[in-house]
XYZ file of C-alpha atoms in Angstrom:
455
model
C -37.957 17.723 104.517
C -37.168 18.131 100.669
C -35.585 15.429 98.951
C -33.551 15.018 95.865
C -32.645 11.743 93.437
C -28.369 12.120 93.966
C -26.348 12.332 97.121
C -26.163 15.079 99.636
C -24.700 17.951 98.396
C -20.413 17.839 98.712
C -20.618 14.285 98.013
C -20.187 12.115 95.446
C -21.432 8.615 94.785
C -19.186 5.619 93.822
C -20.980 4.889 90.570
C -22.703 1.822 89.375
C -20.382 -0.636 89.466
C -20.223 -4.499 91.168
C -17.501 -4.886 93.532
C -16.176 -7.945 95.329
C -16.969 -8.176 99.198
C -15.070 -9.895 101.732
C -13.462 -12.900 100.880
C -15.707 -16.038 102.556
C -15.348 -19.843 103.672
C -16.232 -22.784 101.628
C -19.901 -23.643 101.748
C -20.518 -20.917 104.518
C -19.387 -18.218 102.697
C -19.506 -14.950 104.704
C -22.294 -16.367 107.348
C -19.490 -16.382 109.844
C -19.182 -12.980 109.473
C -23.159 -11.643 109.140
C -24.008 -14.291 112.007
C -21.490 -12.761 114.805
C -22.849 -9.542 113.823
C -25.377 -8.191 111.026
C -25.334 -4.893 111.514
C -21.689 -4.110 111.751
C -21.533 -6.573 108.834
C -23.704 -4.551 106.810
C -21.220 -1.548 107.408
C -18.600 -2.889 106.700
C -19.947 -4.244 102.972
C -20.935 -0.871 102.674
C -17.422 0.618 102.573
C -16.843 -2.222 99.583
C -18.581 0.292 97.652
C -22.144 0.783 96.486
C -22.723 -2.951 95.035
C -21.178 -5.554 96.685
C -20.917 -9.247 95.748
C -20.658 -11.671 98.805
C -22.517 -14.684 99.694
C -24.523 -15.962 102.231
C -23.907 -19.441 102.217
C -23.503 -20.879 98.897
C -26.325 -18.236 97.998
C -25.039 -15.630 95.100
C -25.942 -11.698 96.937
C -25.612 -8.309 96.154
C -25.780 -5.543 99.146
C -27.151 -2.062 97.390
C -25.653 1.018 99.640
C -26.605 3.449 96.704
C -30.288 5.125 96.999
C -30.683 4.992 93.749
C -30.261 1.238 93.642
C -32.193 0.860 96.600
C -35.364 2.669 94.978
C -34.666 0.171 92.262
C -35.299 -2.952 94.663
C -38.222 -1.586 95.949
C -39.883 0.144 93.078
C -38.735 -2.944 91.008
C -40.873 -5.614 93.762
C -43.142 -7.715 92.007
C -41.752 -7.246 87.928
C -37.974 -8.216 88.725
C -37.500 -9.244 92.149
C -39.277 -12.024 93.784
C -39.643 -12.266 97.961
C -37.433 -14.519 99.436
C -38.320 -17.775 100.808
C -37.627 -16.894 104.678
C -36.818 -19.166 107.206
C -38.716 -21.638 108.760
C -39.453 -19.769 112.441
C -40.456 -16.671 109.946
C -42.696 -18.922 107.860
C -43.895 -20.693 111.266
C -45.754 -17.583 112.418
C -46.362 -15.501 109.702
C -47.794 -17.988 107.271
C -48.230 -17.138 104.202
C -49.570 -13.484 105.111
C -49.088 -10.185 102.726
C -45.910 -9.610 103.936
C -44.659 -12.997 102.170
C -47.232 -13.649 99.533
C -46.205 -13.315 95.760
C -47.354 -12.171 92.456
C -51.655 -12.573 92.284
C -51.831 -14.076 95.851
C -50.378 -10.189 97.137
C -51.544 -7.904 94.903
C -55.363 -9.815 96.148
C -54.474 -9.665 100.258
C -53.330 -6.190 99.598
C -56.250 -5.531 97.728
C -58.568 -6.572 101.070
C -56.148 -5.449 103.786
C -55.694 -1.995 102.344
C -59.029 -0.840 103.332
C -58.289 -1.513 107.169
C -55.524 1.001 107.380
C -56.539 3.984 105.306
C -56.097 7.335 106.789
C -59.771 7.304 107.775
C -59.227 4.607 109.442
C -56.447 5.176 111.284
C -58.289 8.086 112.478
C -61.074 6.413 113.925
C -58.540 4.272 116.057
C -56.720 7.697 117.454
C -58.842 8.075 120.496
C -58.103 4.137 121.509
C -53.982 5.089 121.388
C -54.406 8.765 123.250
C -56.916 6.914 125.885
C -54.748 3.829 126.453
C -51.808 6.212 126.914
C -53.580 8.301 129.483
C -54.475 5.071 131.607
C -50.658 4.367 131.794
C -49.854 8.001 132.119
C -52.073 7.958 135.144
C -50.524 5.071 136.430
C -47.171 7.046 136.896
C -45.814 8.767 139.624
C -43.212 11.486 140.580
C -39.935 9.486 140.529
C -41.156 6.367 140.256
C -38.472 3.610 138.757
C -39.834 1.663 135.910
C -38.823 -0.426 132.817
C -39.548 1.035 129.886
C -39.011 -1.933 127.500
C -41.974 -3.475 129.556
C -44.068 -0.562 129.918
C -43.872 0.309 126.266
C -44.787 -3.191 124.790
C -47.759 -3.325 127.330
C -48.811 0.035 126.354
C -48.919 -0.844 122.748
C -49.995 -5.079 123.271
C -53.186 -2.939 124.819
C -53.356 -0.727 121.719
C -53.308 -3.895 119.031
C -55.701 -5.514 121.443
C -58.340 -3.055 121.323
C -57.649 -1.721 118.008
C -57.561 -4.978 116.182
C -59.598 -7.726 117.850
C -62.048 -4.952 119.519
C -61.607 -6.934 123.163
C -59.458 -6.085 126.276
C -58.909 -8.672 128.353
C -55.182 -8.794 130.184
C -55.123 -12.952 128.972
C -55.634 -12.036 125.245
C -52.601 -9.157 124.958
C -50.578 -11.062 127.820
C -50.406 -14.888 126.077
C -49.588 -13.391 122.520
C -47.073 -10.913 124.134
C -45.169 -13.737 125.651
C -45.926 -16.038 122.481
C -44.172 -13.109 119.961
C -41.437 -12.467 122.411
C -40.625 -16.149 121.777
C -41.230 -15.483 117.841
C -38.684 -12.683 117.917
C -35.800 -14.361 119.951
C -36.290 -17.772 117.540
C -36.413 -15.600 114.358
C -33.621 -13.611 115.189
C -31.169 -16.634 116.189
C -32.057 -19.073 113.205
C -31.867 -16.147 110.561
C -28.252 -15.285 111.572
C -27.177 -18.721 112.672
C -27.026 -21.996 110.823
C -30.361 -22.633 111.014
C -30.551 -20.451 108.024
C -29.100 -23.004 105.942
C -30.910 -25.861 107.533
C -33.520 -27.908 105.253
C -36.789 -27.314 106.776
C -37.468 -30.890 107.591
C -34.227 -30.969 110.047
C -35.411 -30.727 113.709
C -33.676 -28.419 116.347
C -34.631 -26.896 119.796
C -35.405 -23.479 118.587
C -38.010 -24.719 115.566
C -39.530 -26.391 118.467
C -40.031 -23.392 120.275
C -41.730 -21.364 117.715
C -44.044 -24.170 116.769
C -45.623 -24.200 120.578
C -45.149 -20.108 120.072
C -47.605 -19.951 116.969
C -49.663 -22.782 118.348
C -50.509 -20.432 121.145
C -51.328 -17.571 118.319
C -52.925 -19.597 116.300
C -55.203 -20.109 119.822
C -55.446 -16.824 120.472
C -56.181 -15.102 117.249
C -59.056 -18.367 116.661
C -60.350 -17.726 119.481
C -61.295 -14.124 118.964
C -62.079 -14.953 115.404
C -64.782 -16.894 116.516
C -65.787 -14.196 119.373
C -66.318 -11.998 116.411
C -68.591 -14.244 114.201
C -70.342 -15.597 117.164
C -71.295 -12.115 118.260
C -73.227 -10.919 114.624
C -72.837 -7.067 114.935
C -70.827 -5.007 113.292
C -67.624 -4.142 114.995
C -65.109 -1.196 114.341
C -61.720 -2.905 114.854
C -59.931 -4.138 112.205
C -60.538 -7.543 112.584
C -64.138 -7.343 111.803
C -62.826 -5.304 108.970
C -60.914 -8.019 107.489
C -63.829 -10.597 108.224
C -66.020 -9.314 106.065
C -63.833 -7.897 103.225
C -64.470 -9.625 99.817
C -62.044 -9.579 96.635
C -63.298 -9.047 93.077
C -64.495 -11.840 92.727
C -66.817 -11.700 95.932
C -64.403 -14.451 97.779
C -63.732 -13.303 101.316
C -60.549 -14.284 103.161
C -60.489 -18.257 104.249
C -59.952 -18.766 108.166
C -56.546 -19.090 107.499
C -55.062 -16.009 105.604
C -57.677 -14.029 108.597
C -55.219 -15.341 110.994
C -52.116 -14.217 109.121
C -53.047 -11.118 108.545
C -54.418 -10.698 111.708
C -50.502 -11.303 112.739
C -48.839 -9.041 110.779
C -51.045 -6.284 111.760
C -50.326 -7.441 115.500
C -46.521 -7.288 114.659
C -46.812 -4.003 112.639
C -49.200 -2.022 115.479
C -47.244 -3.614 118.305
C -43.328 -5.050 118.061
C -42.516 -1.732 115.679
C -43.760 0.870 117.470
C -42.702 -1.006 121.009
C -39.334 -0.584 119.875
C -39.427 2.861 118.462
C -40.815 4.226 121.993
C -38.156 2.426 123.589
C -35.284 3.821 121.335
C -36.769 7.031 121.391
C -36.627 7.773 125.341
C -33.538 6.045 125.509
C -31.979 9.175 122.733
C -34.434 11.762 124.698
C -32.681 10.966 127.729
C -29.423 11.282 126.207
C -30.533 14.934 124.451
C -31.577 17.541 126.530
C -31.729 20.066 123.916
C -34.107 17.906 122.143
C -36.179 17.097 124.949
C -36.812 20.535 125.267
C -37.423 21.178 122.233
C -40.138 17.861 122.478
C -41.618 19.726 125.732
C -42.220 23.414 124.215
C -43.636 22.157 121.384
C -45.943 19.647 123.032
C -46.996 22.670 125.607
C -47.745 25.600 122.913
C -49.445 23.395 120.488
C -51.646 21.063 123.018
C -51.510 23.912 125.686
C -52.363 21.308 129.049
C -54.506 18.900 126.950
C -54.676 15.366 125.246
C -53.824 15.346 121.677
C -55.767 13.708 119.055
C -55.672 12.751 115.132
C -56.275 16.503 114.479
C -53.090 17.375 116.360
C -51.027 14.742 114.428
C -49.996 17.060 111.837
C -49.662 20.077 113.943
C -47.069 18.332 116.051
C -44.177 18.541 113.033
C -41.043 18.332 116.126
C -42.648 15.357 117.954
C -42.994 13.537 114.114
C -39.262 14.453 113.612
C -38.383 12.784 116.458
C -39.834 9.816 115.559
C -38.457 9.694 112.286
C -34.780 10.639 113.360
C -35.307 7.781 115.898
C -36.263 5.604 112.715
C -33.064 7.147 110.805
C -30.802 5.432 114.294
C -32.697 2.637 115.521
C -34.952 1.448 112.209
C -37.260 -1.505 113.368
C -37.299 -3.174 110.038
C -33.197 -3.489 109.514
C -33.112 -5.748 106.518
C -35.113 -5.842 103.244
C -33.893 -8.658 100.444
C -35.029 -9.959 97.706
C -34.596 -12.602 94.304
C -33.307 -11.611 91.102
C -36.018 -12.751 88.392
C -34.596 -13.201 84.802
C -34.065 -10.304 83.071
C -32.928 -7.933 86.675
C -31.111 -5.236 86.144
C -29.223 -2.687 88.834
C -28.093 0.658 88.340
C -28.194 -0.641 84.486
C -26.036 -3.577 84.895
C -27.582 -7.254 84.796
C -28.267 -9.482 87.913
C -28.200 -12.964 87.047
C -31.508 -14.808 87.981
C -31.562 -16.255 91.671
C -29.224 -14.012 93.019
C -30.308 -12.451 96.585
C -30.317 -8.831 96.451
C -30.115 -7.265 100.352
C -30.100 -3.655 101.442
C -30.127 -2.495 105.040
C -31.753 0.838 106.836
C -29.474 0.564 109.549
C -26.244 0.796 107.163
C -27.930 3.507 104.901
C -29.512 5.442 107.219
C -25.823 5.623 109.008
C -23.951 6.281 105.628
C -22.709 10.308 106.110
C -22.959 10.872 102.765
C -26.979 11.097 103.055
C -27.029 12.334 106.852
C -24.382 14.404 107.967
C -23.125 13.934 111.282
C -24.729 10.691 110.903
C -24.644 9.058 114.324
C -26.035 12.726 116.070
C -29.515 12.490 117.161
C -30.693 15.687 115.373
C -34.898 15.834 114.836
C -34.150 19.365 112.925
C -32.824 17.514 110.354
C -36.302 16.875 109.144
C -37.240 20.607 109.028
C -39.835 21.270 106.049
C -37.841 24.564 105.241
C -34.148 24.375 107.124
C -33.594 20.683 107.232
C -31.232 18.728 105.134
C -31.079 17.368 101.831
C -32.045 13.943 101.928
C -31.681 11.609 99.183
C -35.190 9.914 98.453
C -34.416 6.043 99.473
C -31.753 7.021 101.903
C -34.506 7.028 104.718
C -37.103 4.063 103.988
C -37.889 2.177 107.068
C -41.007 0.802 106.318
C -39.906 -0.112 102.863
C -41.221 1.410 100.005
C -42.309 1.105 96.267
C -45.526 -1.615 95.879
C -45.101 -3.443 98.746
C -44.440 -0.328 101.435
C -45.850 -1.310 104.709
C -49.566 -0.940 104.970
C -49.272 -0.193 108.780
C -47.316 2.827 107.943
C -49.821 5.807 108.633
C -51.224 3.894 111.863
C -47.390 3.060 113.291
C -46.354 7.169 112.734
C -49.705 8.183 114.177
C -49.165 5.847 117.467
C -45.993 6.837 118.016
C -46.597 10.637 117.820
C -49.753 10.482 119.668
C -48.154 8.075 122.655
C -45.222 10.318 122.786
C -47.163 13.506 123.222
C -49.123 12.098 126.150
C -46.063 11.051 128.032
C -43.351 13.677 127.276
C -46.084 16.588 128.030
C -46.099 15.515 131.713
C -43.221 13.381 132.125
C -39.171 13.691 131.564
C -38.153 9.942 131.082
C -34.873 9.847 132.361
C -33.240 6.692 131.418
C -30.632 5.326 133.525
C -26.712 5.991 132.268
C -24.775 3.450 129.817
C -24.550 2.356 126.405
C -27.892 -0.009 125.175
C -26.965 -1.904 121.921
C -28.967 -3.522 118.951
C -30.018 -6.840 118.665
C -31.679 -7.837 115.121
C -34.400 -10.113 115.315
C -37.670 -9.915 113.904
C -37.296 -5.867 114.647
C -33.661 -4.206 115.938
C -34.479 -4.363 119.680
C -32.339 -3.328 122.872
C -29.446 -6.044 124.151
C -31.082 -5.423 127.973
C -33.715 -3.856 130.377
C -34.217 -0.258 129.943
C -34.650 1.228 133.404
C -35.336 4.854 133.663
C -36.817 6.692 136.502
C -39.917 9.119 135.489
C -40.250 12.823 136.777
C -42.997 15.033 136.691
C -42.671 18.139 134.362
């Protein structure tokens, strides 16, 4: 894939320049509007034009549709844009974790989470996601009907089990499964409801739920915690990893920030690529061509055997489908953030406090950065033939300072799992249209029920 800074070539951007959104209701604003429907909202402030003024609430916002502007947001992280203060079911089980931690408090959790995802690291977990893969591979049979949704977050609960708290027990990856499918539904209704609007001392059903949800994280993740420091040996999960990592100033991290980071590496190696798998045989199945294309690869570069790290960057069709399935069905659909004094877009002042929102799903569907936009089309990321994509019109894990860390170890699992399966299995999902629902990631509206056949 090459990319360039301007749009795709017989385009031409709308220029830098604010434009007014769709009008909104007193004190609501446009919430009416991004509650029924977030994603199709998104679109449709993206034919505004490239910056678009609406509000959320009585909250001033800005939606970026421009990559240019979008690198700006992200590069920008940290000097002119703050991270929003998320909602309380976000808050509830994330804590106050890297993903929402500010100035000095991130740039020191990055500094001692880093370590625990490096490529050399991610390497050393490979054999755990090929050899958890082959135990469910084994488990299939000729024809056999199954749900994918439920095999694929097993598959990948048992990878963030073993890779992160270095244990395997079915009550460990079962309790937090069921406690984070609660997180997501919660997250998901009071970030496009009124619950977003809510002060956080006002009670309601749903911040009941994810309180009893993180309490029975919080159990989890203490428990294994103190499995770890109980045991005194040296472990290589990345748990143990974060244990004893120690800042510049010799401080390790307090019992506390261990469990939220422990979290959002559970989230990051398990919800994200759960949902990519998912998305991915659901567009296989729908794409023969491709899934051909999948198989003959798989067979002439692994040629009847398992694949490993090594194999990673041999298998360049198998990483394009993943990232075209990232291009349709991104798992992280939203990124936002607070204009600090001073912020500037595409060269034109933002006034302090306003919220500042861009959206994968809405760029990464914009057909003036991906032709034939809605086509499920791997060869698109072709090294030498593929398109010219604008840099920022694909980012979905972010990008600039605060890119996910979990990037390297989310593309590795999901190559790696999908090589297992497609070399000796054609997933063939059943018929009819599966739709987005954005929660905590963009997951499918039902069951996914697919029958598997033996290639």
């Amino acid at each position: 894939m090459s990319t360039q800074t301007g749009p795709a070539p017989g385009t031409r951007p709308r220029g830098h320049v604010f434009t007014p959104g769709p009008k909104g209701l007193p004190f609501l604003g446009n919430l009416p509007q991004f509650a029924k429907n977030p994603l199709a909202f998104f679109e449709l402030l993206r034919g505004h034009g490239d910056m678009v003024r609406w509000r959320f609430g009585r909250n001033r916002c800005v939606f970026l549709s421009d990559p240019g502007c979008i690198g700006e947001l992200l590069t920008e992280t940290e000097r002119t844009f703050d991270q929003p203060k998320l909602g309380v079911a976000f808050r509830t089980v994330m804590g106050s974790g890297i993903i929402v931690a500010r100035g000095r408090d991130w740039r020191r959790k990055r500094s001692l989470v880093q370590p625990s995802v490096r490529p050399k690291q991610v390497r050393s977990y490979a054999d755990t996601m090929t050899a958890c893969t082959v135990e469910l591979a084994d488990s299939w049979s000729d024809g056999e009907r199954v749900d994918v949704k439920r095999e694929m977050a097993a598959l990948t609960q048992r990878i963030a089990v073993r890779t992160i708290f270095g244990v395997d027990t079915p009550a460990d990856s079962e309790a937090m499964g069921r406690a984070m499918d609660v997180a997501q539904q919660e997250i998901g209704k009071e970030f496009a409801g009124l619950g977003a609007l809510l002060p956080d001392w006002v009670p309601t059903p749903g911040r009941a739920r994810i309180r009893k949800a993180a309490a029975v994280i919080d159990a989890e993740v203490g428990r294994v915690v103190a499995r770890h420091r109980d045991g005194g040996t040296e472990r290589p999960d990345l748990l143990s990893r974060l244990l004893t990592a120690v800042d510049e100033s010799g401080t390790r991290l307090s019992d506390e920030e261990i469990r939220d980071e422990t979290v959002t590496l559970y989230i990051g190696g398990h919800e994200t690529t759960s949902s990519t798998l998912v998305w991915a045989w659901y567009l296989l199945a729908r794409s023969p061509r491709v899934r051909e294309a999948l198989a003959e690869e798989l067979d002439r570069v692994l040629g009847g055997r398992e694949p490993g790290f090594d194999d990673y960057a041999r298998l360049t069709y198998t990483q394009a489908v993943v990232k075209e399935t990232l291009r349709l069905y991104p798992t992280v659909w939203l990124i936002t953030g607070v204009a600090k004094e001073g912020a500037t877009i595409g060269g034109l002042p933002v006034e302090e406090g306003t919220r500042v929102w861009t959206s994968q799903w809405s760029t990464h569907r914009d057909g003036r950065w991906f032709p034939e936009p809605e086509e499920f089309r791997p060869e698109r990321w072709d090294a030498t033939g593929g398109d010219e994509i604008a840099e920022y019109a694909w980012f979905p894990f972010g990008g600039g300072p605060r890119v996910c860390l979990g990037t390297r170890f989310a593309m590795v699992e999901s190559v790696l799992i999908l090589a297992v399966l497609a070399r000796r299995f054609e997933v063939d999902v059943e018929p009819g249209v599966i739709g987005p629902v954005p929660s905590l990631t963009l997951q499918p509206d039902r069951d996914v029920l697919a029958t598997v056949r033996a290639r």
